Every structure is written in structure tokens, then in C-alpha cells.
JSON list of C-alpha atoms in Angstrom, two decimals:
[
{"chain": "A", "resi": 1, "resn": "GLN", "atom": "CA", "xyz": [209.71, 76.33, 32.55]},
{"chain": "A", "resi": 2, "resn": "SER", "atom": "CA", "xyz": [206.81, 78.19, 33.99]},
{"chain": "A", "resi": 3, "resn": "ALA", "atom": "CA", "xyz": [205.50, 81.20, 32.61]},
{"chain": "A", "resi": 4, "resn": "LEU", "atom": "CA", "xyz": [203.40, 84.18, 34.38]},
{"chain": "A", "resi": 5, "resn": "THR", "atom": "CA", "xyz": [201.39, 86.93, 33.03]},
{"chain": "A", "resi": 6, "resn": "GLN", "atom": "CA", "xyz": [200.17, 89.94, 34.81]},
{"chain": "A", "resi": 7, "resn": "PRO", "atom": "CA", "xyz": [198.80, 93.38, 33.66]},
{"chain": "A", "resi": 8, "resn": "ALA", "atom": "CA", "xyz": [201.56, 95.65, 32.75]},
{"chain": "A", "resi": 9, "resn": "SER", "atom": "CA", "xyz": [199.29, 98.32, 35.01]},
{"chain": "A", "resi": 10, "resn": "VAL", "atom": "CA", "xyz": [195.90, 99.09, 36.51]},
{"chain": "A", "resi": 11, "resn": "SER", "atom": "CA", "xyz": [195.00, 102.40, 38.42]},
{"chain": "A", "resi": 12, "resn": "GLY", "atom": "CA", "xyz": [192.40, 103.34, 41.26]},
{"chain": "A", "resi": 13, "resn": "SER", "atom": "CA", "xyz": [190.92, 106.27, 43.05]},
{"chain": "A", "resi": 14, "resn": "PRO", "atom": "CA", "xyz": [191.07, 106.47, 46.52]},
{"chain": "A", "resi": 15, "resn": "GLY", "atom": "CA", "xyz": [188.73, 104.36, 48.15]},
{"chain": "A", "resi": 16, "resn": "GLN", "atom": "CA", "xyz": [188.08, 102.42, 45.55]},
{"chain": "A", "resi": 17, "resn": "SER", "atom": "CA", "xyz": [189.14, 98.00, 45.01]},
{"chain": "A", "resi": 18, "resn": "ILE", "atom": "CA", "xyz": [191.31, 97.01, 42.56]},
{"chain": "A", "resi": 19, "resn": "THR", "atom": "CA", "xyz": [192.47, 93.37, 41.71]},
{"chain": "A", "resi": 20, "resn": "ILE", "atom": "CA", "xyz": [195.00, 92.40, 39.32]},
{"chain": "A", "resi": 21, "resn": "SER", "atom": "CA", "xyz": [195.70, 89.05, 38.24]},
{"chain": "A", "resi": 22, "resn": "CYS", "atom": "CA", "xyz": [198.44, 86.23, 37.28]},
{"chain": "A", "resi": 23, "resn": "THR", "atom": "CA", "xyz": [197.38, 83.90, 35.34]},
{"chain": "A", "resi": 24, "resn": "GLY", "atom": "CA", "xyz": [199.86, 80.63, 34.74]},
{"chain": "A", "resi": 25, "resn": "THR", "atom": "CA", "xyz": [200.63, 78.56, 31.77]},
{"chain": "A", "resi": 26, "resn": "SER", "atom": "CA", "xyz": [198.39, 75.20, 31.36]},
{"chain": "A", "resi": 27, "resn": "SER", "atom": "CA", "xyz": [202.06, 73.61, 31.14]},
{"chain": "A", "resi": 28, "resn": "ASP", "atom": "CA", "xyz": [203.36, 75.51, 33.42]},
{"chain": "A", "resi": 29, "resn": "GLY", "atom": "CA", "xyz": [203.55, 72.55, 36.58]},
{"chain": "A", "resi": 30, "resn": "GLY", "atom": "CA", "xyz": [203.07, 75.65, 38.85]},
{"chain": "A", "resi": 31, "resn": "SER", "atom": "CA", "xyz": [201.57, 75.21, 41.82]},
{"chain": "A", "resi": 32, "resn": "TYR", "atom": "CA", "xyz": [198.53, 77.89, 41.90]},
{"chain": "A", "resi": 33, "resn": "ASN", "atom": "CA", "xyz": [198.24, 77.62, 46.06]},
{"chain": "A", "resi": 34, "resn": "LEU", "atom": "CA", "xyz": [201.95, 78.48, 46.67]},
{"chain": "A", "resi": 35, "resn": "VAL", "atom": "CA", "xyz": [201.35, 82.03, 44.74]},
{"chain": "A", "resi": 36, "resn": "SER", "atom": "CA", "xyz": [202.93, 85.09, 46.23]},
{"chain": "A", "resi": 37, "resn": "TRP", "atom": "CA", "xyz": [202.78, 88.33, 46.07]},
{"chain": "A", "resi": 38, "resn": "TYR", "atom": "CA", "xyz": [205.00, 91.54, 47.23]},
{"chain": "A", "resi": 39, "resn": "GLN", "atom": "CA", "xyz": [204.62, 95.04, 47.35]},
{"chain": "A", "resi": 40, "resn": "HIS", "atom": "CA", "xyz": [207.77, 96.94, 45.62]},
{"chain": "A", "resi": 41, "resn": "HIS", "atom": "CA", "xyz": [207.87, 100.41, 46.13]},
{"chain": "A", "resi": 42, "resn": "PRO", "atom": "CA", "xyz": [211.13, 102.16, 43.68]},
{"chain": "A", "resi": 43, "resn": "GLY", "atom": "CA", "xyz": [214.12, 101.72, 45.67]},
{"chain": "A", "resi": 44, "resn": "ARG", "atom": "CA", "xyz": [213.14, 99.48, 48.40]},
{"chain": "A", "resi": 45, "resn": "ALA", "atom": "CA", "xyz": [213.10, 96.22, 49.50]},
{"chain": "A", "resi": 46, "resn": "PRO", "atom": "CA", "xyz": [210.19, 94.62, 48.19]},
{"chain": "A", "resi": 47, "resn": "LYS", "atom": "CA", "xyz": [207.80, 92.95, 51.04]},
{"chain": "A", "resi": 48, "resn": "LEU", "atom": "CA", "xyz": [205.59, 90.17, 51.20]},
{"chain": "A", "resi": 49, "resn": "VAL", "atom": "CA", "xyz": [202.02, 91.29, 50.78]},
{"chain": "A", "resi": 50, "resn": "ILE", "atom": "CA", "xyz": [200.04, 87.57, 50.25]},
{"chain": "A", "resi": 51, "resn": "TYR", "atom": "CA", "xyz": [202.01, 83.88, 50.58]},
{"chain": "A", "resi": 52, "resn": "GLU", "atom": "CA", "xyz": [200.01, 80.56, 49.57]},
{"chain": "A", "resi": 53, "resn": "SER", "atom": "CA", "xyz": [198.47, 82.41, 47.29]},
{"chain": "A", "resi": 54, "resn": "THR", "atom": "CA", "xyz": [195.47, 83.41, 50.03]},
{"chain": "A", "resi": 55, "resn": "LYS", "atom": "CA", "xyz": [197.66, 84.16, 53.44]},
{"chain": "A", "resi": 56, "resn": "ARG", "atom": "CA", "xyz": [198.29, 87.40, 54.96]},
{"chain": "A", "resi": 57, "resn": "PRO", "atom": "CA", "xyz": [201.67, 87.90, 57.04]},
{"chain": "A", "resi": 58, "resn": "SER", "atom": "CA", "xyz": [201.04, 90.03, 60.13]},
{"chain": "A", "resi": 59, "resn": "GLY", "atom": "CA", "xyz": [201.31, 93.02, 60.02]},
{"chain": "A", "resi": 60, "resn": "ILE", "atom": "CA", "xyz": [200.02, 93.85, 56.03]},
{"chain": "A", "resi": 61, "resn": "SER", "atom": "CA", "xyz": [196.56, 94.89, 56.18]},
{"chain": "A", "resi": 62, "resn": "ASN", "atom": "CA", "xyz": [193.22, 92.83, 55.73]},
{"chain": "A", "resi": 63, "resn": "ARG", "atom": "CA", "xyz": [192.76, 95.18, 52.55]},
{"chain": "A", "resi": 64, "resn": "PHE", "atom": "CA", "xyz": [194.81, 92.97, 50.88]},
{"chain": "A", "resi": 65, "resn": "SER", "atom": "CA", "xyz": [193.75, 89.57, 49.87]},
{"chain": "A", "resi": 66, "resn": "GLY", "atom": "CA", "xyz": [194.28, 86.69, 47.64]},
{"chain": "A", "resi": 67, "resn": "SER", "atom": "CA", "xyz": [192.14, 84.76, 46.08]},
{"chain": "A", "resi": 68, "resn": "LYS", "atom": "CA", "xyz": [192.75, 81.69, 43.37]},
{"chain": "A", "resi": 69, "resn": "SER", "atom": "CA", "xyz": [190.70, 79.72, 40.61]},
{"chain": "A", "resi": 70, "resn": "GLY", "atom": "CA", "xyz": [191.99, 77.19, 38.52]},
{"chain": "A", "resi": 71, "resn": "ASN", "atom": "CA", "xyz": [195.21, 78.59, 36.22]},
{"chain": "A", "resi": 72, "resn": "THR", "atom": "CA", "xyz": [194.59, 82.23, 38.30]},
{"chain": "A", "resi": 73, "resn": "ALA", "atom": "CA", "xyz": [195.71, 83.53, 41.20]},
{"chain": "A", "resi": 74, "resn": "SER", "atom": "CA", "xyz": [194.37, 87.05, 41.92]},
{"chain": "A", "resi": 75, "resn": "LEU", "atom": "CA", "xyz": [195.18, 89.80, 44.58]},
{"chain": "A", "resi": 76, "resn": "THR", "atom": "CA", "xyz": [192.86, 92.31, 45.53]},
{"chain": "A", "resi": 77, "resn": "ILE", "atom": "CA", "xyz": [193.56, 95.46, 46.82]},
{"chain": "A", "resi": 78, "resn": "SER", "atom": "CA", "xyz": [190.21, 97.30, 48.85]},
{"chain": "A", "resi": 79, "resn": "GLY", "atom": "CA", "xyz": [190.20, 100.75, 50.22]},
{"chain": "A", "resi": 80, "resn": "LEU", "atom": "CA", "xyz": [193.07, 102.22, 48.04]},
{"chain": "A", "resi": 81, "resn": "GLN", "atom": "CA", "xyz": [195.14, 104.59, 49.47]},
{"chain": "A", "resi": 82, "resn": "ALA", "atom": "CA", "xyz": [198.02, 106.63, 48.37]},
{"chain": "A", "resi": 83, "resn": "GLU", "atom": "CA", "xyz": [200.50, 104.61, 49.46]},
{"chain": "A", "resi": 84, "resn": "ASP", "atom": "CA", "xyz": [199.34, 101.92, 47.85]},
{"chain": "A", "resi": 85, "resn": "GLU", "atom": "CA", "xyz": [201.35, 102.95, 44.72]},
{"chain": "A", "resi": 86, "resn": "ALA", "atom": "CA", "xyz": [203.73, 100.34, 43.77]},
{"chain": "A", "resi": 87, "resn": "ASP", "atom": "CA", "xyz": [204.92, 97.78, 41.65]},
{"chain": "A", "resi": 88, "resn": "TYR", "atom": "CA", "xyz": [202.80, 94.36, 41.88]},
{"chain": "A", "resi": 89, "resn": "TYR", "atom": "CA", "xyz": [204.23, 90.93, 41.57]},
{"chain": "A", "resi": 90, "resn": "CYS", "atom": "CA", "xyz": [203.32, 87.85, 41.92]},
{"chain": "A", "resi": 91, "resn": "CYS", "atom": "CA", "xyz": [205.96, 84.60, 42.22]},
{"chain": "A", "resi": 92, "resn": "SER", "atom": "CA", "xyz": [205.40, 81.35, 41.97]},
{"chain": "A", "resi": 93, "resn": "TYR", "atom": "CA", "xyz": [206.85, 77.94, 43.00]},
{"chain": "A", "resi": 94, "resn": "VAL", "atom": "CA", "xyz": [207.75, 75.46, 40.03]},
{"chain": "A", "resi": 95, "resn": "GLY", "atom": "CA", "xyz": [209.04, 72.69, 41.84]},
{"chain": "A", "resi": 96, "resn": "SER", "atom": "CA", "xyz": [212.78, 71.81, 42.56]},
{"chain": "A", "resi": 97, "resn": "ALA", "atom": "CA", "xyz": [213.49, 74.82, 44.64]},
{"chain": "A", "resi": 98, "resn": "SER", "atom": "CA", "xyz": [212.58, 76.90, 42.02]},
{"chain": "A", "resi": 99, "resn": "TRP", "atom": "CA", "xyz": [210.48, 79.94, 41.53]},
{"chain": "A", "resi": 100, "resn": "VAL", "atom": "CA", "xyz": [209.53, 81.91, 38.95]},
{"chain": "A", "resi": 101, "resn": "PHE", "atom": "CA", "xyz": [208.01, 86.27, 38.88]},
{"chain": "A", "resi": 102, "resn": "ALA", "atom": "CA", "xyz": [205.76, 87.54, 36.64]},
{"chain": "A", "resi": 103, "resn": "GLY", "atom": "CA", "xyz": [206.30, 90.36, 35.08]},
{"chain": "A", "resi": 104, "resn": "GLY", "atom": "CA", "xyz": [204.94, 92.92, 37.47]},
{"chain": "A", "resi": 105, "resn": "THR", "atom": "CA", "xyz": [201.70, 95.40, 37.20]},
{"chain": "A", "resi": 106, "resn": "LYS", "atom": "CA", "xyz": [202.37, 98.87, 37.89]},
{"chain": "A", "resi": 107, "resn": "LEU", "atom": "CA", "xyz": [199.65, 100.20, 40.41]},
{"chain": "A", "resi": 108, "resn": "THR", "atom": "CA", "xyz": [198.60, 104.13, 39.86]},
{"chain": "A", "resi": 109, "resn": "VAL", "atom": "CA", "xyz": [196.36, 105.67, 42.71]},
{"chain": "A", "resi": 110, "resn": "LEU", "atom": "CA", "xyz": [194.58, 108.18, 40.39]},
{"chain": "B", "resi": 1, "resn": "GLN", "atom": "CA", "xyz": [214.52, 91.71, 65.02]},
{"chain": "B", "resi": 2, "resn": "VAL", "atom": "CA", "xyz": [214.83, 90.03, 61.41]},
{"chain": "B", "resi": 3, "resn": "GLN", "atom": "CA", "xyz": [217.77, 91.79, 59.41]},
{"chain": "B", "resi": 4, "resn": "LEU", "atom": "CA", "xyz": [219.18, 90.73, 56.30]},
{"chain": "B", "resi": 5, "resn": "VAL", "atom": "CA", "xyz": [221.91, 93.59, 55.29]},
{"chain": "B", "resi": 6, "resn": "GLN", "atom": "CA", "xyz": [223.80, 93.27, 52.09]},
{"chain": "B", "resi": 7, "resn": "SER", "atom": "CA", "xyz": [227.06, 94.47, 50.98]},
{"chain": "B", "resi": 8, "resn": "GLY", "atom": "CA", "xyz": [227.32, 98.12, 49.13]},
{"chain": "B", "resi": 9, "resn": "ALA", "atom": "CA", "xyz": [227.70, 98.89, 45.84]},
{"chain": "B", "resi": 10, "resn": "GLU", "atom": "CA", "xyz": [229.81, 97.05, 43.29]},
{"chain": "B", "resi": 11, "resn": "VAL", "atom": "CA", "xyz": [231.26, 98.20, 39.80]},
{"chain": "B", "resi": 12, "resn": "GLU", "atom": "CA", "xyz": [232.77, 95.54, 37.51]},
{"chain": "B", "resi": 13, "resn": "LYS", "atom": "CA", "xyz": [233.52, 95.28, 34.28]},
{"chain": "B", "resi": 14, "resn": "PRO", "atom": "CA", "xyz": [232.67, 93.17, 31.57]},
{"chain": "B", "resi": 15, "resn": "GLY", "atom": "CA", "xyz": [233.88, 89.26, 32.68]},
{"chain": "B", "resi": 16, "resn": "ALA", "atom": "CA", "xyz": [234.87, 89.74, 35.99]},
{"chain": "B", "resi": 17, "resn": "SER", "atom": "CA", "xyz": [233.51, 88.30, 38.53]},
{"chain": "B", "resi": 18, "resn": "VAL", "atom": "CA", "xyz": [230.91, 90.30, 41.47]},
{"chain": "B", "resi": 19, "resn": "ARG", "atom": "CA", "xyz": [230.49, 88.58, 45.09]},
{"chain": "B", "resi": 20, "resn": "VAL", "atom": "CA", "xyz": [227.35, 89.78, 46.72]},
{"chain": "B", "resi": 21, "resn": "SER", "atom": "CA", "xyz": [226.62, 89.26, 50.93]},
{"chain": "B", "resi": 22, "resn": "CYS", "atom": "CA", "xyz": [223.90, 89.22, 52.82]},
{"chain": "B", "resi": 23, "resn": "LYS", "atom": "CA", "xyz": [224.51, 89.00, 56.77]},
{"chain": "B", "resi": 24, "resn": "THR", "atom": "CA", "xyz": [221.25, 88.02, 58.69]},
{"chain": "B", "resi": 25, "resn": "SER", "atom": "CA", "xyz": [220.59, 88.57, 62.02]},
{"chain": "B", "resi": 26, "resn": "GLY", "atom": "CA", "xyz": [217.63, 87.96, 64.64]},
{"chain": "B", "resi": 27, "resn": "PHE", "atom": "CA", "xyz": [216.79, 84.16, 63.91]},
{"chain": "B", "resi": 28, "resn": "THR", "atom": "CA", "xyz": [217.73, 80.97, 63.68]},
{"chain": "B", "resi": 29, "resn": "PHE", "atom": "CA", "xyz": [219.72, 81.14, 60.76]},
{"chain": "B", "resi": 30, "resn": "ASN", "atom": "CA", "xyz": [220.22, 77.32, 60.07]},
{"chain": "B", "resi": 31, "resn": "ILE", "atom": "CA", "xyz": [216.81, 76.81, 59.97]},
{"chain": "B", "resi": 32, "resn": "TYR", "atom": "CA", "xyz": [215.79, 79.00, 57.11]},
{"chain": "B", "resi": 33, "resn": "GLY", "atom": "CA", "xyz": [216.76, 78.87, 52.79]},
{"chain": "B", "resi": 34, "resn": "PHE", "atom": "CA", "xyz": [217.48, 82.31, 50.96]},
{"chain": "B", "resi": 35, "resn": "THR", "atom": "CA", "xyz": [217.35, 83.21, 47.54]},
{"chain": "B", "resi": 36, "resn": "TRP", "atom": "CA", "xyz": [218.80, 85.65, 45.41]},
{"chain": "B", "resi": 37, "resn": "VAL", "atom": "CA", "xyz": [216.04, 87.61, 43.00]},
{"chain": "B", "resi": 38, "resn": "ARG", "atom": "CA", "xyz": [217.31, 90.44, 40.97]},
{"chain": "B", "resi": 39, "resn": "GLN", "atom": "CA", "xyz": [215.84, 94.00, 39.13]},
{"chain": "B", "resi": 40, "resn": "ALA", "atom": "CA", "xyz": [217.63, 94.93, 35.90]},
{"chain": "B", "resi": 41, "resn": "PRO", "atom": "CA", "xyz": [216.86, 99.00, 35.44]},
{"chain": "B", "resi": 42, "resn": "GLY", "atom": "CA", "xyz": [213.38, 99.34, 34.53]},
{"chain": "B", "resi": 43, "resn": "GLN", "atom": "CA", "xyz": [212.36, 95.72, 34.61]},
{"chain": "B", "resi": 44, "resn": "GLY", "atom": "CA", "xyz": [211.19, 93.43, 36.68]},
{"chain": "B", "resi": 45, "resn": "LEU", "atom": "CA", "xyz": [211.89, 90.70, 39.31]},
{"chain": "B", "resi": 46, "resn": "GLU", "atom": "CA", "xyz": [213.62, 87.89, 38.78]},
{"chain": "B", "resi": 47, "resn": "TRP", "atom": "CA", "xyz": [214.66, 84.90, 40.80]},
{"chain": "B", "resi": 48, "resn": "VAL", "atom": "CA", "xyz": [218.17, 83.70, 40.46]},
{"chain": "B", "resi": 49, "resn": "GLY", "atom": "CA", "xyz": [218.56, 81.12, 42.89]},
{"chain": "B", "resi": 50, "resn": "TRP", "atom": "CA", "xyz": [218.50, 79.65, 46.41]},
{"chain": "B", "resi": 51, "resn": "ILE", "atom": "CA", "xyz": [220.30, 77.73, 49.22]},
{"chain": "B", "resi": 52, "resn": "SER", "atom": "CA", "xyz": [219.20, 76.03, 52.18]},
{"chain": "B", "resi": 53, "resn": "ALA", "atom": "CA", "xyz": [221.71, 77.10, 54.94]},
{"chain": "B", "resi": 54, "resn": "ASN", "atom": "CA", "xyz": [220.23, 73.59, 56.95]},
{"chain": "B", "resi": 55, "resn": "ASN", "atom": "CA", "xyz": [221.92, 71.01, 54.35]},
{"chain": "B", "resi": 56, "resn": "GLY", "atom": "CA", "xyz": [223.94, 73.64, 51.23]},
{"chain": "B", "resi": 57, "resn": "GLU", "atom": "CA", "xyz": [221.40, 72.23, 49.24]},
{"chain": "B", "resi": 58, "resn": "ARG", "atom": "CA", "xyz": [221.05, 74.71, 46.43]},
{"chain": "B", "resi": 59, "resn": "ALA", "atom": "CA", "xyz": [219.03, 75.34, 43.08]},
{"chain": "B", "resi": 60, "resn": "TYR", "atom": "CA", "xyz": [219.51, 77.69, 40.63]},
{"chain": "B", "resi": 61, "resn": "ALA", "atom": "CA", "xyz": [217.53, 79.81, 37.09]},
{"chain": "B", "resi": 62, "resn": "GLN", "atom": "CA", "xyz": [218.38, 78.00, 34.14]},
{"chain": "B", "resi": 63, "resn": "LYS", "atom": "CA", "xyz": [219.89, 81.26, 33.35]},
{"chain": "B", "resi": 64, "resn": "PHE", "atom": "CA", "xyz": [222.26, 81.40, 35.83]},
{"chain": "B", "resi": 65, "resn": "GLN", "atom": "CA", "xyz": [223.30, 78.02, 35.86]},
{"chain": "B", "resi": 66, "resn": "ASP", "atom": "CA", "xyz": [226.69, 77.74, 34.60]},
{"chain": "B", "resi": 67, "resn": "ARG", "atom": "CA", "xyz": [227.57, 81.30, 36.03]},
{"chain": "B", "resi": 68, "resn": "VAL", "atom": "CA", "xyz": [226.15, 81.59, 39.75]},
{"chain": "B", "resi": 69, "resn": "THR", "atom": "CA", "xyz": [227.37, 80.53, 42.82]},
{"chain": "B", "resi": 70, "resn": "LEU", "atom": "CA", "xyz": [225.61, 80.61, 46.45]},
{"chain": "B", "resi": 71, "resn": "THR", "atom": "CA", "xyz": [226.74, 79.85, 49.40]},
{"chain": "B", "resi": 72, "resn": "THR", "atom": "CA", "xyz": [226.86, 80.01, 53.09]},
{"chain": "B", "resi": 73, "resn": "ASP", "atom": "CA", "xyz": [228.71, 80.98, 56.33]},
{"chain": "B", "resi": 74, "resn": "THR", "atom": "CA", "xyz": [226.86, 79.34, 59.50]},
{"chain": "B", "resi": 75, "resn": "SER", "atom": "CA", "xyz": [229.53, 80.82, 61.86]},
{"chain": "B", "resi": 76, "resn": "THR", "atom": "CA", "xyz": [228.84, 84.48, 60.68]},
{"chain": "B", "resi": 77, "resn": "SER", "atom": "CA", "xyz": [224.77, 83.87, 59.61]},
{"chain": "B", "resi": 78, "resn": "THR", "atom": "CA", "xyz": [225.71, 85.66, 56.03]},
{"chain": "B", "resi": 79, "resn": "ILE", "atom": "CA", "xyz": [225.12, 83.87, 52.28]},
{"chain": "B", "resi": 80, "resn": "HIS", "atom": "CA", "xyz": [227.32, 85.05, 50.01]},
{"chain": "B", "resi": 81, "resn": "MET", "atom": "CA", "xyz": [225.81, 85.37, 45.61]},
{"chain": "B", "resi": 82, "resn": "GLU", "atom": "CA", "xyz": [228.75, 85.05, 43.36]},
{"chain": "B", "resi": 83, "resn": "LEU", "atom": "CA", "xyz": [228.55, 86.23, 39.97]},
{"chain": "B", "resi": 84, "resn": "ARG", "atom": "CA", "xyz": [230.68, 85.15, 37.06]},
{"chain": "B", "resi": 85, "resn": "SER", "atom": "CA", "xyz": [231.38, 86.80, 33.40]},
{"chain": "B", "resi": 86, "resn": "LEU", "atom": "CA", "xyz": [229.61, 89.45, 34.04]},
{"chain": "B", "resi": 87, "resn": "LYS", "atom": "CA", "xyz": [227.86, 91.47, 30.83]},
{"chain": "B", "resi": 88, "resn": "SER", "atom": "CA", "xyz": [226.88, 94.54, 30.46]},
{"chain": "B", "resi": 89, "resn": "ASP", "atom": "CA", "xyz": [222.80, 93.22, 31.26]},
{"chain": "B", "resi": 90, "resn": "ASP", "atom": "CA", "xyz": [223.87, 92.06, 34.64]},
{"chain": "B", "resi": 91, "resn": "THR", "atom": "CA", "xyz": [223.71, 95.56, 35.55]},
{"chain": "B", "resi": 92, "resn": "ALA", "atom": "CA", "xyz": [220.58, 95.48, 38.25]},
{"chain": "B", "resi": 93, "resn": "VAL", "atom": "CA", "xyz": [219.94, 95.67, 41.75]},
{"chain": "B", "resi": 94, "resn": "TYR", "atom": "CA", "xyz": [220.68, 92.48, 43.81]},
{"chain": "B", "resi": 95, "resn": "TYR", "atom": "CA", "xyz": [217.97, 91.85, 46.89]},
{"chain": "B", "resi": 96, "resn": "CYS", "atom": "CA", "xyz": [218.48, 88.29, 48.88]},
{"chain": "B", "resi": 97, "resn": "ALA", "atom": "CA", "xyz": [215.99, 86.77, 50.96]},
{"chain": "B", "resi": 98, "resn": "ARG", "atom": "CA", "xyz": [214.64, 84.88, 53.31]},
{"chain": "B", "resi": 99, "resn": "VAL", "atom": "CA", "xyz": [212.81, 81.50, 52.81]},
{"chain": "B", "resi": 100, "resn": "PRO", "atom": "CA", "xyz": [210.79, 79.77, 55.78]},
{"chain": "B", "resi": 101, "resn": "GLY", "atom": "CA", "xyz": [212.00, 76.16, 56.44]},
{"chain": "B", "resi": 102, "resn": "TRP", "atom": "CA", "xyz": [209.91, 74.27, 53.87]},
{"chain": "B", "resi": 103, "resn": "LYS", "atom": "CA", "xyz": [207.58, 76.85, 52.79]},
{"chain": "B", "resi": 104, "resn": "TYR", "atom": "CA", "xyz": [207.65, 78.63, 49.40]},
{"chain": "B", "resi": 105, "resn": "TYR", "atom": "CA", "xyz": [207.52, 82.59, 50.04]},
{"chain": "B", "resi": 106, "resn": "PHE", "atom": "CA", "xyz": [209.80, 84.99, 50.75]},
{"chain": "B", "resi": 107, "resn": "ASP", "atom": "CA", "xyz": [208.98, 86.91, 53.93]},
{"chain": "B", "resi": 108, "resn": "PHE", "atom": "CA", "xyz": [212.61, 89.38, 55.13]},
{"chain": "B", "resi": 109, "resn": "TRP", "atom": "CA", "xyz": [214.26, 90.80, 52.28]},
{"chain": "B", "resi": 110, "resn": "GLY", "atom": "CA", "xyz": [217.54, 92.93, 52.22]},
{"chain": "B", "resi": 111, "resn": "GLN", "atom": "CA", "xyz": [217.76, 96.25, 51.27]},
{"chain": "B", "resi": 112, "resn": "GLY", "atom": "CA", "xyz": [219.52, 95.10, 47.78]},
{"chain": "B", "resi": 113, "resn": "THR", "atom": "CA", "xyz": [222.83, 95.86, 45.99]},
{"chain": "B", "resi": 114, "resn": "LEU", "atom": "CA", "xyz": [223.29, 98.00, 43.08]},
{"chain": "B", "resi": 115, "resn": "VAL", "atom": "CA", "xyz": [226.39, 95.94, 40.54]},
{"chain": "B", "resi": 116, "resn": "THR", "atom": "CA", "xyz": [226.91, 97.85, 37.58]},
{"chain": "B", "resi": 117, "resn": "VAL", "atom": "CA", "xyz": [229.11, 96.29, 34.54]},
{"chain": "B", "resi": 118, "resn": "SER", "atom": "CA", "xyz": [230.59, 98.61, 33.03]},
{"chain": "B", "resi": 119, "resn": "SER", "atom": "CA", "xyz": [234.09, 98.75, 30.36]}
]
């Protein structure tokens, strides 16, 4: 079973950039080309913001970008806005029609 | 437009079963897969399982393998999740989400259904 690790929290001031990392174990078999990121405001449905590690869905601001290096995927949000304050989750496809989520990162906009 | 509308909140006793529905519209149902994800109070998102509306193929997270069943109803474009032998730590908001065919992400989500397990 895969295990993905994210920082519990990150923060930044309006206009700044932040990066959230998502690191998999070396033997997890996950594909870091198949990582997706979700924004989750409490009480609302999660929203897809990045898929296949680097692609942005239609309608998502270009302030959101994704990257990958080795067994780490990252989400960068530039030009932070108050509305970006939310929980962010990375999720990896791990084969056999199965997925795993990391524990989530709480983003605070100061 | 794409919509996934889930059934209402449920309160069940430990040991009981619960069935949550997710009615879809705005797209061709049987070319997509669907997944269920839950969030317990104060916890993160947890993947529960996946079903193909094309061929009924299913996959479940290991911890739910013996207690969950996902089904589809193509006549109403609805997916169902049944969770049996409920425990208090099954108390969570359960979300359905759409998986584009032969893709590996969840592009549209339902609004969530709170399932409370309490004696």
C-alpha cells in the first residue's frame, strides 16, 4: 500500500507564492505522473486543481501549477489570495483501479 | 452541466448498513467511472472504492473490502454505495466523484452525504 506525505500546514501572505510537496515512499509503486491535487473548503465538495501532476483543468486559475521530481509531486500557488485558504490534498493512482490520498495540507493566507 | 447529486444525511446504529446514492446528469453515464471518498470529522480524505459504469468492474480499498459494495443503475444514471457492519468510526461525509474514462483523477464531485453512526 502506498503512503503519501504532505506537510500538515503552510502559510503565506497575499500576493506571495507557496509550494506544497507530496512525497511517496520508494516502494509504493505509485506513478508520480498520475498525481492529482484537490482544493477542499470545509463544508464544500473538493475541487480538482491539478491532474496528471502538471495539467490544469479548464476554469482553474493559472496561479495553480504542478510539478514532479523523482518521488515528489508539488503544487505551487502564486499570487496568493484570501480565497485560496483551504485544505489541499494530493492523490496518487497506485494501480489496480486504486488510489491513495495524502493527509492533506492546511493553507493559511495571513 | 455536469451534476452529481447525493442522497440526504443518514443516522444509523452500530452494526447496521447504510446506502448512499449519487444521481448524475449532464453527461453520458456509461463511459465514466465513479469513486467514493470519505472524510471523517477532523480527518483527511480517504479513498473508499471505484466502479466502472461501462462494465461494472470494481475495486475497493483494502480496509473496506469486506464491508462495502458499489453498484450502478444505468437506467437512472445513479451510483450507490452500501456500507455494512457500521462502526462509530464510519461516521463521515461520503463523497461520490466522477472519473473520466481511462483517466486517473476525479473531475466532478457530489455535495457529500453525512453518515452518522451512533447508538
